[in-house]
Amino acid sequence: MGNLNTFPLSYIVKGKKIIIVGGTDEALNKARLAGKTTSQVVIISRSIEADFSAYAHAVHERPLTASDLDNTALVFVAEEGEDAELAKAEARRRGIPLNVVDVPAECDFYTPSIVDRAPLTVAISTEGDAPVLARLVRARIEAMLSPSVGKIASLAGRLRHKAETLIHDNAARRRFYEALVTSPEIEAAEQRGAGTAAAENLLASHAAGTGQGVVWLIGAGPGSEDLLTLRAQRLLQEADVIVHDQLVPQVVVDMGRRDAERISVGKAKGHHSFSQAQINTLIVRLASEGKRVARLKSGDPMVFGRAGEEIAALRKAGITYSVVPGVSAALAASADTATPVTLRKVSSGFVIATAHGADDGELAHWAALAQSGLTLALYMGKSISDEVATRLIHHGAPADLPVGIVVNAGRANRATYSGFLADLAASHIDFADGPAVILVGQAVAAGDWADAAGLAAQNFKVA
Ligand code: SAH
């Protein structure tokens, strides 16, 4: 049979008291826990030491009497002495569950670690064996659940009757509830105070049998799982289909729901790659079928991600969409090398630009920007870096402008290169495999490029 020594349950305390005997921080901790409920919290001690100001109305600085335990659901004892002994004896005599802080042998129950999204609660217990593990598990669950999930659970509760009258099929009703509790659109509406109306719309469309497809344009960040936002992670878990670019590493794609369909639309050698028009058609079609589509793009979706075209197609087809930002490659590169892309008195801004297909006019413009002190972050320029550097100098950028290149920014296998614009112009470096960002400007010299390979014979010297 089982091997738990405790039985997890949700104990009704509504309309009753929770008595806490003690006046120290330990008692305060229990008061915080009890304060999450609608019960009447009563704190009794002859000496109140901790800061109970949040519970001022509940604090009684006096001896305990047996009648304090009338109509009481739970008793916590967090001190020693006469009152503690009375509380224990009285609780036992009346059969009220008792917790004596830090004395497991005297406890009828333990308090689990709690994730509170009332009315949704998640309780985590290791029966006292590994509180550290319980805390870690709790932190993970906290990250998984959006702050407003509790409000949405209440919404679901309020709509229960209506849903039963409008949707008779059990499976269809389950699909409605699933959509309700996982939809970021409902969550956003709830945060604006318009959750009820949004939920009723959702219910109406489910009742009418029209599934609610949606496309989330999600930034995957530069390629490490832990540089994904919590929202991106949550939506990946909710998506029915994940449509991803080639540049999004497998580890990130794998973070989606296991049974979600995955479609790679990127260019890979030897694979059929989709045209932008085909991608637009694909995401519109999937959403029209009622699917929740995660359109996963590397970095930030709005930076060289062709999000503009996809959004236009979604708008035209009347499909609900939202955009989730991600860490763009330039910012991952600046973090990797501790390079402040803006720096007081050195660089008053930074410019994200493509090195590819930049014509002479644009290059002249950047050269001017770089001279003015702005930092340039050039994308898609690795294979033509020497040419770009040559032309920037040609258009008036100083040959001794600091340059830093980060290949595989934000990833464990990143590689960095540093030097000056003239070095980059003169060199044919065999860069490491992977995407790269080229940073150009005075502020680059303020970064930490100690691990960088030099672009020329001499290594990059920090100014
Ligand atoms: N939306 C992405 C950019 C996509 S365009 C973003 O915001 O980062 C593709 C270009 O992005 C690559 O050619 C390269 O210049 C850059 N890039 C993407 N991921 C990168 C990474 N991990 N390290 C360095 N550069 C990267």
XYZ file of C-alpha atoms and ligand atoms in Angstrom:
489
model
C 0.000 0.000 0.000
C 0.969 3.649 0.097
C 3.822 5.080 2.054
C 2.634 8.531 3.070
C 2.367 9.208 6.775
C 0.177 12.222 6.199
C -2.983 12.723 4.207
C -3.154 15.885 2.097
C -6.573 17.510 2.249
C -8.253 20.920 2.142
C -9.686 21.591 5.575
C -12.660 23.928 5.925
C -11.952 26.820 8.295
C -14.616 29.246 7.095
C -16.684 30.641 9.990
C -14.230 29.337 12.576
C -11.175 30.632 14.382
C -7.536 29.762 13.907
C -5.730 30.267 17.212
C -2.026 31.086 17.241
C -0.313 31.023 20.606
C 2.919 33.016 20.468
C 4.291 36.461 19.749
C 7.542 35.864 17.866
C 8.383 35.657 14.155
C 7.360 32.007 14.099
C 3.892 32.974 15.254
C 3.870 35.750 12.661
C 4.646 33.220 9.914
C 1.683 31.129 10.960
C -0.488 34.258 11.130
C 0.448 35.034 7.511
C -0.531 31.536 6.486
C -3.793 31.601 8.439
C -4.452 35.110 7.111
C -4.808 33.697 3.592
C -8.066 32.117 4.686
C -11.412 33.672 5.589
C -11.208 32.266 9.109
C -10.946 34.566 12.099
C -7.264 34.611 13.030
C -6.575 35.113 16.749
C -3.053 35.621 18.059
C -2.606 35.318 21.801
C 0.574 35.766 23.835
C 1.702 37.483 26.997
C 4.591 38.989 25.078
C 4.112 40.185 21.503
C 7.609 40.727 20.076
C 7.367 40.516 16.282
C 5.770 43.171 14.082
C 2.142 42.138 14.009
C 0.952 45.522 12.710
C -0.746 43.867 9.729
C -2.811 41.815 12.191
C -3.288 44.498 14.873
C -6.988 43.764 15.282
C -6.243 40.046 15.804
C -3.541 40.356 18.459
C -4.314 39.830 22.137
C -1.458 40.474 24.568
C -2.723 38.520 27.541
C -2.777 35.018 29.024
C -4.725 32.308 27.202
C -7.981 30.977 28.639
C -9.592 27.661 27.780
C -12.614 29.373 26.274
C -10.377 30.992 23.636
C -10.564 27.639 21.877
C -14.341 27.750 21.426
C -15.425 27.414 17.789
C -11.826 26.857 16.676
C -10.721 24.946 13.579
C -6.968 24.805 14.120
C -4.454 25.608 16.831
C -0.824 26.641 16.316
C 1.507 26.783 19.278
C 4.651 28.799 18.673
C 5.946 29.405 22.199
C 6.657 27.467 25.367
C 5.248 27.833 28.850
C 1.991 27.818 30.704
C -0.188 29.131 27.860
C 1.365 26.700 25.399
C 0.639 23.771 27.693
C -2.943 24.921 28.205
C -3.459 25.305 24.426
C -2.101 21.825 23.735
C -4.158 20.160 26.463
C -7.310 21.993 25.498
C -6.875 21.304 21.766
C -6.353 17.611 22.467
C -9.303 17.442 24.839
C -11.578 19.012 22.210
C -10.086 17.135 19.275
C -8.916 20.290 17.483
C -5.984 19.602 15.138
C -2.792 20.970 16.693
C 0.520 22.136 15.261
C 3.398 22.762 17.638
C 5.998 24.697 15.696
C 9.236 22.738 15.249
C 8.063 19.814 17.413
C 6.878 17.197 14.884
C 6.221 14.651 17.618
C 3.514 16.873 19.105
C 1.857 17.774 15.797
C -1.429 16.457 14.419
C -0.678 18.152 11.098
C 2.095 19.936 9.242
C 1.730 22.984 7.030
C 2.804 22.431 3.448
C 4.506 25.000 1.264
C 1.739 26.847 -0.516
C 1.368 28.429 -3.931
C -1.509 30.798 -3.459
C -3.687 31.718 -6.411
C -6.925 31.660 -4.477
C -9.181 29.831 -5.033
C -6.487 27.727 -6.693
C -3.968 26.457 -4.167
C -1.073 24.105 -4.659
C 0.297 22.565 -1.493
C 3.721 20.929 -1.490
C 4.879 18.671 1.256
C 7.841 16.407 1.864
C 6.499 15.475 5.289
C 9.295 17.533 6.726
C 12.066 15.454 5.152
C 13.339 17.981 2.612
C 11.945 21.476 3.070
C 14.547 22.811 0.619
C 13.177 20.559 -2.110
C 9.661 21.702 -1.288
C 10.779 25.308 -1.699
C 12.397 24.612 -5.067
C 9.340 22.789 -6.352
C 7.238 25.656 -5.131
C 9.346 28.197 -7.023
C 8.853 26.202 -10.221
C 5.134 26.029 -9.778
C 4.998 29.749 -8.979
C 6.677 30.395 -12.315
C 4.245 28.143 -14.164
C 1.093 29.822 -12.943
C 0.258 33.328 -14.027
C -0.598 35.758 -11.233
C -4.198 36.059 -12.420
C -4.922 32.351 -12.740
C -6.855 32.439 -9.457
C -9.171 35.137 -10.718
C -9.752 33.094 -13.822
C -10.542 30.051 -11.712
C -13.196 32.162 -9.951
C -14.485 33.251 -13.337
C -14.832 29.614 -14.363
C -16.758 29.003 -11.160
C -19.139 31.878 -11.844
C -19.768 30.718 -15.421
C -20.391 27.115 -14.470
C -24.167 27.301 -14.547
C -24.256 29.211 -17.822
C -21.799 26.805 -19.435
C -23.954 23.858 -18.445
C -27.047 25.390 -20.009
C -25.278 26.478 -23.199
C -22.960 23.513 -23.885
C -24.485 20.096 -23.292
C -21.697 17.922 -24.609
C -19.215 17.107 -21.826
C -16.176 17.028 -24.071
C -17.109 20.347 -25.661
C -17.586 21.861 -22.225
C -14.193 20.609 -21.158
C -12.665 22.244 -24.234
C -14.319 25.508 -23.250
C -12.926 25.363 -19.718
C -9.490 24.491 -21.060
C -9.576 27.473 -23.375
C -10.853 29.697 -20.568
C -8.163 28.876 -18.048
C -5.255 28.863 -20.500
C -6.054 31.786 -22.757
C -3.690 34.756 -22.407
C -6.378 36.910 -24.022
C -8.736 36.175 -21.136
C -5.893 36.799 -18.720
C -5.157 40.171 -20.305
C -8.853 41.055 -20.269
C -9.051 40.055 -16.604
C -6.159 42.369 -15.783
C -8.064 45.206 -17.465
C -11.116 44.316 -15.412
C -12.941 43.007 -18.478
C -12.489 39.302 -17.770
C -16.158 38.465 -17.364
C -17.153 39.943 -20.719
C -14.252 38.215 -22.486
C -15.122 34.897 -20.841
C -18.747 35.242 -21.895
C -17.669 35.900 -25.479
C -15.515 32.824 -25.368
C -18.420 30.828 -24.010
C -20.720 32.119 -26.728
C -18.290 31.161 -29.473
C -17.771 27.704 -27.999
C -21.521 27.266 -27.675
C -21.860 28.241 -31.338
C -19.281 25.599 -32.189
C -16.725 28.012 -33.596
C -13.352 27.131 -32.126
C -11.127 29.983 -31.064
C -7.857 29.769 -32.911
C -5.085 32.126 -31.927
C -1.507 32.836 -32.921
C 1.111 33.861 -30.386
C 4.221 35.392 -31.922
C 6.770 34.385 -29.338
C 10.358 35.501 -28.888
C 12.498 32.498 -27.970
C 15.501 34.586 -26.949
C 19.016 33.873 -28.209
C 18.905 30.137 -27.667
C 19.226 29.099 -24.022
C 16.178 27.702 -22.267
C 16.620 29.973 -19.287
C 16.592 33.118 -21.387
C 13.022 32.404 -22.385
C 10.405 34.519 -20.609
C 7.984 32.831 -18.221
C 5.122 33.882 -20.481
C 6.768 32.291 -23.503
C 7.278 29.102 -21.541
C 3.662 29.046 -20.440
C 2.309 29.592 -23.950
C 4.581 26.902 -25.359
C 2.945 24.553 -22.895
C -0.484 25.582 -24.099
C 0.009 25.575 -27.837
C -1.469 22.860 -30.050
C 1.070 23.598 -32.776
C 4.550 25.105 -32.611
C 5.717 26.716 -35.823
C 9.387 27.548 -35.417
C 12.309 28.996 -37.290
C 15.483 27.056 -37.889
C 17.447 29.414 -35.642
C 15.441 28.375 -32.569
C 17.477 25.620 -30.909
C 15.896 22.241 -30.285
C 16.083 22.640 -26.494
C 13.662 25.546 -26.714
C 11.351 23.846 -29.200
C 11.330 20.849 -26.858
C 9.904 22.982 -24.064
C 6.483 22.841 -25.712
C 3.817 20.342 -24.741
C 4.960 16.894 -25.624
C 2.004 16.106 -27.858
C 2.004 19.466 -29.646
C 2.586 19.300 -33.387
C 5.897 20.890 -34.414
C 6.525 22.470 -37.776
C 9.938 23.796 -38.742
C 9.648 26.497 -41.354
C 13.296 27.538 -41.359
C 15.945 27.134 -43.933
C 18.036 24.071 -43.249
C 20.451 22.539 -45.670
C 18.779 19.789 -47.648
C 15.323 20.606 -46.305
C 12.414 22.205 -47.975
C 12.056 25.689 -46.571
C 8.878 27.717 -46.541
C 8.523 31.047 -48.267
C 7.201 33.903 -46.156
C 3.906 33.759 -48.038
C 3.627 30.032 -47.239
C 4.310 30.704 -43.562
C 1.617 33.392 -43.508
C -0.854 30.992 -45.119
C 0.124 28.186 -42.766
C -0.417 30.093 -39.504
C -3.706 31.569 -40.748
C -4.923 28.102 -41.731
C -3.929 26.459 -38.440
C -5.628 29.188 -36.380
C -8.722 29.019 -38.582
C -8.947 25.331 -37.712
C -9.289 26.434 -34.096
C -5.714 25.625 -33.101
C -3.602 27.603 -30.689
C -0.441 28.312 -32.594
C 2.898 29.256 -31.050
C 4.879 31.024 -33.769
C 8.311 30.743 -32.233
C 11.049 33.071 -33.468
C 14.602 33.513 -32.301
C 15.440 36.557 -30.192
C 12.657 39.105 -30.238
C 9.903 38.480 -32.777
C 9.716 42.138 -33.807
C 13.420 42.401 -34.688
C 14.248 40.992 -38.137
C 11.616 38.353 -37.576
C 9.252 39.287 -40.407
C 6.591 39.585 -37.753
C 5.157 42.567 -39.607
C 4.090 40.441 -42.553
C 2.670 37.700 -40.362
C 0.717 40.178 -38.266
C -0.692 41.800 -41.404
C -1.864 38.398 -42.655
C -3.447 37.565 -39.282
C -5.225 40.916 -39.102
C -6.525 40.501 -42.617
C -7.903 37.059 -41.756
C -9.414 38.387 -38.513
C -7.420 36.032 -36.316
C -6.636 36.808 -32.698
C -2.927 37.202 -32.039
C -0.528 38.547 -29.472
C 3.194 39.167 -29.316
C 5.526 37.982 -26.563
C 8.886 39.775 -26.465
C 12.195 37.975 -26.254
C 15.832 38.811 -25.609
C 17.198 40.015 -28.915
C 20.650 38.862 -30.015
C 22.246 42.312 -29.579
C 21.232 42.400 -25.918
C 22.413 38.858 -25.330
C 25.752 39.845 -26.897
C 25.984 42.941 -24.733
C 25.204 40.864 -21.627
C 27.748 38.172 -22.522
C 30.501 40.750 -22.785
C 29.275 43.209 -20.145
C 29.162 45.857 -22.849
C 26.903 48.778 -22.023
C 25.415 49.655 -25.398
C 24.460 53.001 -23.943
C 26.995 54.690 -21.721
C 26.888 58.109 -20.135
C 28.954 60.632 -22.075
C 30.077 57.940 -24.554
C 27.045 56.463 -26.283
C 23.634 58.059 -26.061
C 21.862 55.258 -27.874
C 22.214 52.146 -29.941
C 21.068 51.135 -33.364
C 19.987 47.686 -34.423
C 20.556 47.270 -38.134
C 21.074 44.580 -40.694
C 24.489 44.376 -42.266
C 23.077 42.394 -45.110
C 21.732 44.256 -48.047
C 22.646 47.611 -46.543
C 23.294 49.953 -49.429
C 25.888 52.691 -49.554
C 23.439 55.311 -48.361
C 22.625 53.338 -45.226
C 26.277 52.575 -44.555
C 27.093 56.280 -44.818
C 24.305 56.919 -42.344
C 25.642 54.357 -39.856
C 29.183 55.609 -40.205
C 27.835 59.018 -39.168
C 25.918 57.462 -36.275
C 28.960 55.545 -35.122
C 31.024 58.736 -35.192
C 28.326 60.494 -33.214
C 28.902 57.935 -30.470
C 25.920 55.652 -31.037
C 26.655 51.942 -30.726
C 25.805 49.860 -33.793
C 24.525 46.319 -33.435
C 24.718 44.720 -36.846
C 22.782 41.526 -37.519
C 23.289 39.057 -40.361
C 26.748 40.372 -41.114
C 29.171 37.604 -40.190
C 29.986 36.406 -43.684
C 30.486 39.943 -44.985
C 32.020 41.520 -41.880
C 35.249 42.614 -43.580
C 33.327 44.266 -46.382
C 31.010 46.094 -43.980
C 33.978 47.359 -41.943
C 35.775 48.546 -45.101
C 32.769 50.454 -46.288
C 32.036 52.011 -42.894
C 35.599 53.374 -42.861
C 35.179 54.520 -46.437
C 32.134 56.507 -45.350
C 34.019 58.250 -42.579
C 33.904 55.974 -39.536
C 37.225 56.131 -37.640
C 39.487 53.160 -38.373
C 40.206 52.873 -34.650
C 36.572 52.485 -33.636
C 36.255 49.492 -31.279
C 34.504 46.407 -32.658
C 33.278 43.301 -30.851
C 31.697 40.235 -32.407
C 29.725 37.646 -30.497
C 28.930 34.337 -32.178
C 26.218 32.266 -30.455
C 25.380 35.027 -28.010
C 23.475 33.902 -24.928
C 24.498 30.288 -25.460
C 26.995 28.076 -23.686
C 29.144 27.783 -26.828
C 29.510 31.505 -27.480
C 32.687 32.814 -29.049
C 33.874 36.424 -28.970
C 36.229 38.477 -31.138
C 37.443 42.007 -30.564
C 39.591 44.664 -32.154
C 39.146 47.815 -34.173
C 37.286 48.576 -37.349
C 40.502 48.551 -39.399
C 41.383 45.065 -38.086
C 37.997 43.726 -39.083
C 38.313 45.285 -42.532
C 41.688 43.665 -43.080
C 40.992 40.223 -41.708
C 39.408 37.078 -43.070
C 38.589 35.449 -39.829
C 37.417 31.887 -39.641
C 34.610 32.603 -37.198
C 33.033 29.865 -35.098
C 29.850 28.346 -36.533
C 26.603 30.027 -35.545
C 24.793 33.353 -35.808
C 26.696 36.502 -34.859
C 26.161 40.097 -33.838
C 28.736 42.771 -34.660
C 28.933 45.609 -32.133
C 30.659 48.796 -33.275
C 31.334 51.960 -31.269
C 33.281 53.607 -28.453
C 31.082 51.983 -25.804
C 32.278 48.544 -26.956
C 35.668 49.275 -25.395
C 33.990 49.549 -22.001
C 32.936 45.913 -22.217
C 34.767 42.874 -20.897
C 36.331 41.213 -23.914
C 39.066 39.442 -21.974
C 38.122 36.054 -23.418
C 37.885 37.374 -26.971
C 40.107 36.294 -29.804
C 41.897 39.277 -31.359
C 40.784 40.319 -34.809
C 44.336 41.280 -35.756
C 47.778 40.507 -34.404
C 47.270 42.816 -31.450
C 44.531 42.026 -28.970
C 41.730 44.349 -28.082
C 42.790 46.758 -25.375
C 40.182 48.215 -23.129
C 40.270 52.004 -23.351
N 14.729 38.089 -34.089
C 16.138 37.820 -33.903
C 16.949 38.138 -35.123
C 16.690 37.214 -36.273
S 17.619 37.592 -37.716
C 16.619 38.579 -32.669
O 15.916 39.454 -32.160
O 17.729 38.273 -32.185
C 18.962 36.486 -37.607
C 20.213 37.191 -37.110
O 20.105 37.425 -35.737
C 21.471 36.391 -37.270
O 22.024 36.525 -38.556
C 22.356 37.015 -36.230
O 22.893 38.255 -36.690
C 21.376 37.339 -35.140
N 21.309 36.291 -34.106
C 20.274 35.506 -33.796
N 20.576 34.702 -32.752
C 21.812 35.004 -32.381
C 22.709 34.543 -31.368
N 22.339 33.600 -30.498
N 23.938 35.081 -31.292
C 24.326 36.050 -32.132
N 23.549 36.514 -33.118
C 22.306 36.010 -33.245
